Short mmCIF file of C-alpha atoms in Angstrom, two decimals:
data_model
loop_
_atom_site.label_atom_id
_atom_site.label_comp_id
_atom_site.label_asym_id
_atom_site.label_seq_id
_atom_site.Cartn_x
_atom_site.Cartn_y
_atom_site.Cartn_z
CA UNK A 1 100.69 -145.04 126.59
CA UNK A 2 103.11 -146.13 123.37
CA UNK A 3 106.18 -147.96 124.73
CA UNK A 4 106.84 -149.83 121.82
CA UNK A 5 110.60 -149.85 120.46
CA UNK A 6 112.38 -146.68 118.74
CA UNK A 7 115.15 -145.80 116.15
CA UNK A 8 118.39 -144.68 117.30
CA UNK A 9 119.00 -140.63 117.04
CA UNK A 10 121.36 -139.55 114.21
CA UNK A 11 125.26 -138.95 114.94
CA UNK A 12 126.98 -136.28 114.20
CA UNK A 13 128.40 -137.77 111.05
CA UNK A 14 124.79 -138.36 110.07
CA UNK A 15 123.58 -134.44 110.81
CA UNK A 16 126.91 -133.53 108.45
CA UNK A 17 126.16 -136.06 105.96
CA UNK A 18 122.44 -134.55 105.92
CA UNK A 19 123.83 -131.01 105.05
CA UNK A 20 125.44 -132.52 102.36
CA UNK A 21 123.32 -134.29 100.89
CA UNK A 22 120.24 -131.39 100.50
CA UNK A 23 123.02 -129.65 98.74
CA UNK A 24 121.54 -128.40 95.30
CA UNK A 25 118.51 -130.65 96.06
CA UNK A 26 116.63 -128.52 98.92
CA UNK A 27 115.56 -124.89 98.50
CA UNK A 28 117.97 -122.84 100.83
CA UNK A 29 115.08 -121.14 101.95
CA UNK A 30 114.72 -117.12 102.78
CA UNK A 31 114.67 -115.54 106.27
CA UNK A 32 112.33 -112.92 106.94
CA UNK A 33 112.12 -109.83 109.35
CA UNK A 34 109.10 -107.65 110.70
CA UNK A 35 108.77 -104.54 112.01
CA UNK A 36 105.73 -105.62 113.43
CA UNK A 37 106.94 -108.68 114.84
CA UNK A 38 109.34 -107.07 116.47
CA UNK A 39 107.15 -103.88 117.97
CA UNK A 40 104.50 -106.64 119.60
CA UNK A 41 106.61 -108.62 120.90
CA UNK A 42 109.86 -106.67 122.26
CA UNK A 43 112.12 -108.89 120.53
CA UNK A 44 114.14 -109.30 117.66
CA UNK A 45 112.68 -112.02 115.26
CA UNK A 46 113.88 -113.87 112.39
CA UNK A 47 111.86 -116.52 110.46
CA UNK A 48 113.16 -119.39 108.48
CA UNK A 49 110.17 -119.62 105.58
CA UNK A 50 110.27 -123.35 105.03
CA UNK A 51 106.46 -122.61 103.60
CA UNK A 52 108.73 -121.90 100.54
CA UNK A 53 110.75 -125.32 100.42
CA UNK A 54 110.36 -128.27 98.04
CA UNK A 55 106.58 -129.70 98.29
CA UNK A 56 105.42 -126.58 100.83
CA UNK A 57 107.53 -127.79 104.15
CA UNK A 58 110.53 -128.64 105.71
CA UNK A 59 109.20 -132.29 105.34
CA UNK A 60 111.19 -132.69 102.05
CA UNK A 61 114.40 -132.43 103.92
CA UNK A 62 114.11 -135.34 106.06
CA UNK A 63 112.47 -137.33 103.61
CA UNK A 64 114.75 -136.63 100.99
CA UNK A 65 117.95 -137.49 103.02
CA UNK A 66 116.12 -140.57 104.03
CA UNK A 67 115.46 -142.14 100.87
CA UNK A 68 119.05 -140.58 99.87
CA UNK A 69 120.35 -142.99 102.83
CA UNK A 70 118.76 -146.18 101.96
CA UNK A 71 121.01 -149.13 99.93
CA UNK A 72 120.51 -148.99 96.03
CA UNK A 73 118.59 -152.42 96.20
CA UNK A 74 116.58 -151.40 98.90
CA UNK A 75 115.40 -148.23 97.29
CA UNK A 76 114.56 -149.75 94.16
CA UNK A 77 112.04 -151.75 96.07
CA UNK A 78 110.37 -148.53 97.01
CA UNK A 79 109.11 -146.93 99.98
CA UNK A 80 105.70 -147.25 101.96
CA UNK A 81 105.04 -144.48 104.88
CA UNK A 82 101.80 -143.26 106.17
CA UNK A 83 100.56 -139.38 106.42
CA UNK A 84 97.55 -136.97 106.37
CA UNK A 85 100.26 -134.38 104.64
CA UNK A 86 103.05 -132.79 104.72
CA UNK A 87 105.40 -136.02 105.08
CA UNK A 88 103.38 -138.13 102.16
CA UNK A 89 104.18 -135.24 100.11
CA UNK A 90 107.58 -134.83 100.87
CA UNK A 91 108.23 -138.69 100.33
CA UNK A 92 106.11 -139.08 97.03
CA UNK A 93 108.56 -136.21 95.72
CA UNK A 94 112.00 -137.64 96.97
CA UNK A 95 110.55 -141.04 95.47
CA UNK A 96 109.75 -139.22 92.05
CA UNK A 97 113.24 -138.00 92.11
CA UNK A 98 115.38 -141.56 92.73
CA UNK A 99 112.79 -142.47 89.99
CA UNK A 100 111.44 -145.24 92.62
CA UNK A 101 107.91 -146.44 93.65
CA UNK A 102 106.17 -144.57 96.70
CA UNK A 103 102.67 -145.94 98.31
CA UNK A 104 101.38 -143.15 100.86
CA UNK A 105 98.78 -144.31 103.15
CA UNK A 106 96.23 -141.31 104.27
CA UNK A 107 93.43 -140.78 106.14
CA UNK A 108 90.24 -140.64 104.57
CA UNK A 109 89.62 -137.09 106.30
CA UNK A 110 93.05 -135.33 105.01
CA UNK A 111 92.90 -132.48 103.29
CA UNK A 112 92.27 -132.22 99.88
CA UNK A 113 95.07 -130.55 98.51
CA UNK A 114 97.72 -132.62 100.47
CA UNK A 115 95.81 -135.70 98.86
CA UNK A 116 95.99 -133.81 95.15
CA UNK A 117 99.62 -132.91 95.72
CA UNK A 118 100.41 -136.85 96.82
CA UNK A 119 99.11 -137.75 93.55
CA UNK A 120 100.77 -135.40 91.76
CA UNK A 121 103.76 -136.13 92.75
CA UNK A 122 103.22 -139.77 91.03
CA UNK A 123 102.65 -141.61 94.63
CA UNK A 124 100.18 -144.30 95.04
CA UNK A 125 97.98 -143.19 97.75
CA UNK A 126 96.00 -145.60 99.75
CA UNK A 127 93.20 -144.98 102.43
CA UNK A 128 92.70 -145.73 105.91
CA UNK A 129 90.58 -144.84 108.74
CA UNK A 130 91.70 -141.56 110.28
CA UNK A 131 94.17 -143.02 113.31
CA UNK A 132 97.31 -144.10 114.06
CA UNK A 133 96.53 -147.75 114.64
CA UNK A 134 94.62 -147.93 111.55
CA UNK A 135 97.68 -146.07 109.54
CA UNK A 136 99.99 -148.35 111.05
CA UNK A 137 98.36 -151.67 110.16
CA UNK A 138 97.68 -150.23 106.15
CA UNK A 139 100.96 -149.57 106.02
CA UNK A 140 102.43 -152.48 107.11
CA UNK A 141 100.32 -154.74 104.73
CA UNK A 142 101.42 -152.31 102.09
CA UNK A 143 104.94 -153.06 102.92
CA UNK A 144 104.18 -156.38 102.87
CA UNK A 145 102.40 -156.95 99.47
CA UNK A 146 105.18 -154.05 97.78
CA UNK A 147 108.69 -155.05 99.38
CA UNK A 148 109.09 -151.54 99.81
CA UNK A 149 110.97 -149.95 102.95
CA UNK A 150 109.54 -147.42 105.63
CA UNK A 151 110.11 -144.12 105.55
CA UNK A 152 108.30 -143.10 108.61
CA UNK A 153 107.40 -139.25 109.38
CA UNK A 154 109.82 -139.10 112.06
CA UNK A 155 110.82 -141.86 114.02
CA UNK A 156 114.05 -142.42 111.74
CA UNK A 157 117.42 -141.06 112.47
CA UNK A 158 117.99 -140.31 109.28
CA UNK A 159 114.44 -137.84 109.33
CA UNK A 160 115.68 -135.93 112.21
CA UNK A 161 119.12 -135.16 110.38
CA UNK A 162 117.55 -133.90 107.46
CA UNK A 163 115.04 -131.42 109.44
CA UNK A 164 118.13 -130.48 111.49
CA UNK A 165 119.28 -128.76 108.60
CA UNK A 166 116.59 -125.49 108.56
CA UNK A 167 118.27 -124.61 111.96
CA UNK A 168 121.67 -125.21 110.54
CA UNK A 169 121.24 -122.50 107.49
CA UNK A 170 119.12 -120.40 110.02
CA UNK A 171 122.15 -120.00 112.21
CA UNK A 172 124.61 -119.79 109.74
CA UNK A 173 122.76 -116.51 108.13
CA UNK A 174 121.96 -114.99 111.75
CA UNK A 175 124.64 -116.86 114.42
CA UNK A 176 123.60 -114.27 117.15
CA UNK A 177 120.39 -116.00 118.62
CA UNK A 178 119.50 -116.49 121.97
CA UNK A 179 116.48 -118.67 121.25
CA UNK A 180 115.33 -120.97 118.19
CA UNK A 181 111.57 -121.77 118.48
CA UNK A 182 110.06 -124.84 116.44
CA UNK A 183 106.81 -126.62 116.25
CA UNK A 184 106.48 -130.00 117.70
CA UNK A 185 104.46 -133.15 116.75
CA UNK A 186 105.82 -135.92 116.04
CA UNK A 187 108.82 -133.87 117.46
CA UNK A 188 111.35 -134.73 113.52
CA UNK A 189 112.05 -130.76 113.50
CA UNK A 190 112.13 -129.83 116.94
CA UNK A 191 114.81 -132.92 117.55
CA UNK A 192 116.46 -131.68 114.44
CA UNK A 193 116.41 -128.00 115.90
CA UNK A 194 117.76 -129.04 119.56
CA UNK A 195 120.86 -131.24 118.25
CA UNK A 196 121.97 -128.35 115.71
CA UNK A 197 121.91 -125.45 118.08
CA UNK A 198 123.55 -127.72 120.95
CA UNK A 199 126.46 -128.46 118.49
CA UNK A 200 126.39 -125.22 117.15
CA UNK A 201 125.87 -122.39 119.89
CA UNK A 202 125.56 -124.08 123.26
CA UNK A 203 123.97 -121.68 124.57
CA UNK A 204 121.03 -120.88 122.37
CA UNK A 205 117.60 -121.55 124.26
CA UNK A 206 115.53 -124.09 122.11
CA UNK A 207 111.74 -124.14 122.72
CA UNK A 208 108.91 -126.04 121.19
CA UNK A 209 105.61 -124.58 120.72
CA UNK A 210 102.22 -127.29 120.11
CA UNK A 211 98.54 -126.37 120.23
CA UNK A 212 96.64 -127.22 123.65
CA UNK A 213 94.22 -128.74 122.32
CA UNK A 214 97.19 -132.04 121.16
CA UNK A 215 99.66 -131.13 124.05
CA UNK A 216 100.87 -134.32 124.35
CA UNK A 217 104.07 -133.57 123.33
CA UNK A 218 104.15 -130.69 126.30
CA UNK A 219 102.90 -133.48 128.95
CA UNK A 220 105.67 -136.19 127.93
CA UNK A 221 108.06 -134.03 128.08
CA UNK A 222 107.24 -133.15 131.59
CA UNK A 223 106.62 -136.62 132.93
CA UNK A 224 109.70 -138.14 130.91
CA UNK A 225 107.43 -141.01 129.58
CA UNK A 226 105.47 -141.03 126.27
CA UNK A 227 101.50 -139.58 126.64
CA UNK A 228 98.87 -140.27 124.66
CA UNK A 229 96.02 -137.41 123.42
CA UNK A 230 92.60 -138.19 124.39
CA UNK A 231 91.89 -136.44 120.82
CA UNK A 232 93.86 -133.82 118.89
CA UNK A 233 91.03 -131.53 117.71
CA UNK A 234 93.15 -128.90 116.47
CA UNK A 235 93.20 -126.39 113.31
CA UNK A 236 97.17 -127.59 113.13
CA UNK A 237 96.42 -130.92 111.67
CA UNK A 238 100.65 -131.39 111.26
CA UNK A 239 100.79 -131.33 114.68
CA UNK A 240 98.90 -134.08 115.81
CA UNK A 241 101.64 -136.44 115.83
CA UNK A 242 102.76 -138.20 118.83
CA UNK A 243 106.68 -138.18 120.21
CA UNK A 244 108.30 -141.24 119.90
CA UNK A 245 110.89 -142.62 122.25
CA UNK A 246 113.62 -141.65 120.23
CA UNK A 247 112.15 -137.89 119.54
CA UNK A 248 111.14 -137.23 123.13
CA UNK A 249 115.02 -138.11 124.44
CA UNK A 250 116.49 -136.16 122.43
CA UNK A 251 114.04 -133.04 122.83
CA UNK A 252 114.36 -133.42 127.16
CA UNK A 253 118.35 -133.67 126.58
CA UNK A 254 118.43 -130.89 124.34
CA UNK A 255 115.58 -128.33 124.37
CA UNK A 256 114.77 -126.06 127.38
CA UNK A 257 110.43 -126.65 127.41
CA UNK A 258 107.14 -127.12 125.16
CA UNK A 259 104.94 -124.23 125.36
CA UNK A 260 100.98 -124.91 124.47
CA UNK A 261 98.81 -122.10 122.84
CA UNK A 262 95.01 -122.25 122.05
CA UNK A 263 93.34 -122.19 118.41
CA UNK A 264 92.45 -118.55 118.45
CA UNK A 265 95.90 -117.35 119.06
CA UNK A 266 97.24 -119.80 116.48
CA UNK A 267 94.94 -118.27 114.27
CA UNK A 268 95.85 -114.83 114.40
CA UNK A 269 99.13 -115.63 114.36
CA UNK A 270 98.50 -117.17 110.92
CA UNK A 271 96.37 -114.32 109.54
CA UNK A 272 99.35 -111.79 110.80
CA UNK A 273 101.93 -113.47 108.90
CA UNK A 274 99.67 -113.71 105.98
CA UNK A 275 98.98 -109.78 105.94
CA UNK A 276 102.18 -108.05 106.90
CA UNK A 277 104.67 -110.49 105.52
CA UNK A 278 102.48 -111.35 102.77
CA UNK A 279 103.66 -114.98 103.14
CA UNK A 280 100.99 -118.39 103.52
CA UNK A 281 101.85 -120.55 106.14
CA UNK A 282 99.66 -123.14 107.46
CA UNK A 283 97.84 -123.38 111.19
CA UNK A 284 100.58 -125.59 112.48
CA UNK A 285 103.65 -122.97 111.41
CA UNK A 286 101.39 -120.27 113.18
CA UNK A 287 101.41 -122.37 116.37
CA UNK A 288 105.39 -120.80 117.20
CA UNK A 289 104.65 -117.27 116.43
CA UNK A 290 101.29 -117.72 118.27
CA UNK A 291 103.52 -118.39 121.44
CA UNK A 292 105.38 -114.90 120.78
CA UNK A 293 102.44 -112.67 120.29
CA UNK A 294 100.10 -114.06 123.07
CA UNK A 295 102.39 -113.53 126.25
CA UNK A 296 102.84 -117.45 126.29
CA UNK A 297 107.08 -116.29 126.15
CA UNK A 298 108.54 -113.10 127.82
CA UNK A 299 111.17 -112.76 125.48
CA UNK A 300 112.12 -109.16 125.56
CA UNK A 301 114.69 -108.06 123.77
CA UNK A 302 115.72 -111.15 122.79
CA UNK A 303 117.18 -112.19 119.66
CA UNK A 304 114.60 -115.11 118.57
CA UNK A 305 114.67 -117.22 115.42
CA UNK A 306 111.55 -119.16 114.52
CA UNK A 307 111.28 -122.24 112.20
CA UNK A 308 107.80 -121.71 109.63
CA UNK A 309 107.35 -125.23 108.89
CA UNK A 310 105.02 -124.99 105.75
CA UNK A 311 102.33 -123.44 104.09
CA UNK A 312 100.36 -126.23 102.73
CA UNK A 313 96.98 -124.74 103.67
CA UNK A 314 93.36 -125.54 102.23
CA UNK A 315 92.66 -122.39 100.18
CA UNK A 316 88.92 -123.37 100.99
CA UNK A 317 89.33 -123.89 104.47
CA UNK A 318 90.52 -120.42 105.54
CA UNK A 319 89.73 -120.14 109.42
CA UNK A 320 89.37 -116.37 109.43
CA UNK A 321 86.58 -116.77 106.43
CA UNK A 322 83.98 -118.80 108.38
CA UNK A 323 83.66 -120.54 111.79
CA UNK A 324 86.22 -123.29 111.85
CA UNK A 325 84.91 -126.30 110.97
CA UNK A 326 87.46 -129.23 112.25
CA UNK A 327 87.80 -132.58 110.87
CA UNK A 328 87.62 -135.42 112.94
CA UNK A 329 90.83 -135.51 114.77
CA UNK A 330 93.92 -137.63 113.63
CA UNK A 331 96.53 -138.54 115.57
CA UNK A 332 99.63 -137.99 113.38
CA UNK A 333 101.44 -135.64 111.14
#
């Protein structure tokens, strides 16, 4: 069980000061409809396509706004954070454009794309063994030998602001929702998510979705304390992030429940989106939708807005081309 100290949520001067700051910077990023969508599940659904934002996910918001944040001094320095994706991505392109120094550490099992796209980005990437402790501790000596600041994936106030700000265009383009769903991890966008519809449209039902097979997020937020996967062996590798303190508060204050679905549905859901919106989104952006179309949610005619986090995917490693075959599980986005 983690108990270890947390960052502070953001204000709402910070969540305002976000918006701002993506401005220009981030891709206001398109919302989609389907017929089909709609017929399967009874609903009315709206997806925010963050697979078409800056690096391939809403990661670049957060990480953008928190380099954006940090003293000029300080961000000349660099920054140091650790990822198997989305995040390292998202920080080696915020660093390229503040012009600073970025060291990514990743696990020796990520994907190979994310790793090309790390490096092309101009980052320094450095390896570690394929867990959290072992991220932590590279990391840390990184920090130590570079002088450069943490950006971490999503235990930073700053982080959640800038995710909060998918949810914030969302419901400015389509104000009528009754429910926002979001994938949880390391729980950045689903904090994000909560705080903006809560200040926004108090009444809007906020639900996370996560695979089964890393439902930690699901268990702490039922217990109210932090739980720990015995292993996260799931197709959604973004997903295999752990709450923090700071992340699980504000998703108990704010959201109504965590829903879990299994790798098959996630699956399809990915392969739907893929041939009737003609849009590529990654296993852990499925993981939402996978939650509408498999009876996990009754949400009959509801009006439902979904967040697609990204579509970073391994063109290689399509799951509906060949049995899957999973890489030995990590435990963080």
């Amino acid at each position: 069980m983690v108990t270890s100290p947390s960052a502070a949520p953001p204000t709402e001067e910070m969540l305002d000061r976000a918006a701002a700051v993506l401005d220009g910077v981030a891709h206001r990023t398109p919302v989609l409809t389907s017929s089909e969508l709609d017929r399967r599940t009874d609903a009315r659904v709206v997806l925010k396509c963050e697979c078409f934002q800056r690096t391939g996910s809403f990661k670049f918001r957060g990480a953008y706004t928190a380099v954006s944040s940090l003293p000029d001094a300080t961000r000349r320095r660099g920054v140091v954070t650790h990822s198997s994706g989305n995040h390292g991505q998202a920080v080696a392109m915020a660093a390229r454009l503040f012009g600073v120094p970025a060291t990514i550490v990743v696990p020796d099992n990520a994907p190979r794309a994310k790793v090309a796209a790390i490096e092309g980005y101009g980052a320094r990437r450095v390896p570690c063994a394929p867990n959290m402790a072992s991220r932590e501790a590279t990391a840390a000596r990184e920090i130590e030998a570079t002088g450069g600041v943490l950006v971490h994936p999503y235990d930073d106030g700053w982080i959640v602001a800038g995710q909060s700000t998918a949810a914030r265009e969302l419901l400015a383009e389509c104000p009528d929702l009754d429910v926002l769903l979001a994938p949880v991890g390391g729980g950045g966008l689903l904090s994000g998510t909560s705080l903006t519809a809560s200040r926004h449209a108090s009444d809007i039902r906020v639900i996370g979705a996560e695979p089964a097979a890393a439902d930690d997020a699901a268990r702490s937020f039922a217990s109210g304390r932090l739980e720990d996967n015995a292993s996260a062996n799931t197709l959604a590798d973004g997903l295999r992030g752990r709450l923090s303190l700071m992340t699980l508060g504000v998703i108990r204050r704010h959201a109504e429940r965590i829903v879990t679905v299994d790798e098959d549905a996630i699956v399809g859901a990915m392969r739907l989106l893929w041939e009737r919106l003609k849009i590529v989104i990654e296993p852990s952006a499925a993981v939402p939708v996978a939650a509408l179309l498999d009876g996990t949610l009754d949400l009959q005619g509801a009006r439902v807005g979904v967040i697609v986090s990204g579509g970073n995917v391994d063109l290689d490693r399509l799951p509906w081309h060949r049995p899957a075959t999973l890489p030995p599980a990590d435990d963080a986005p």
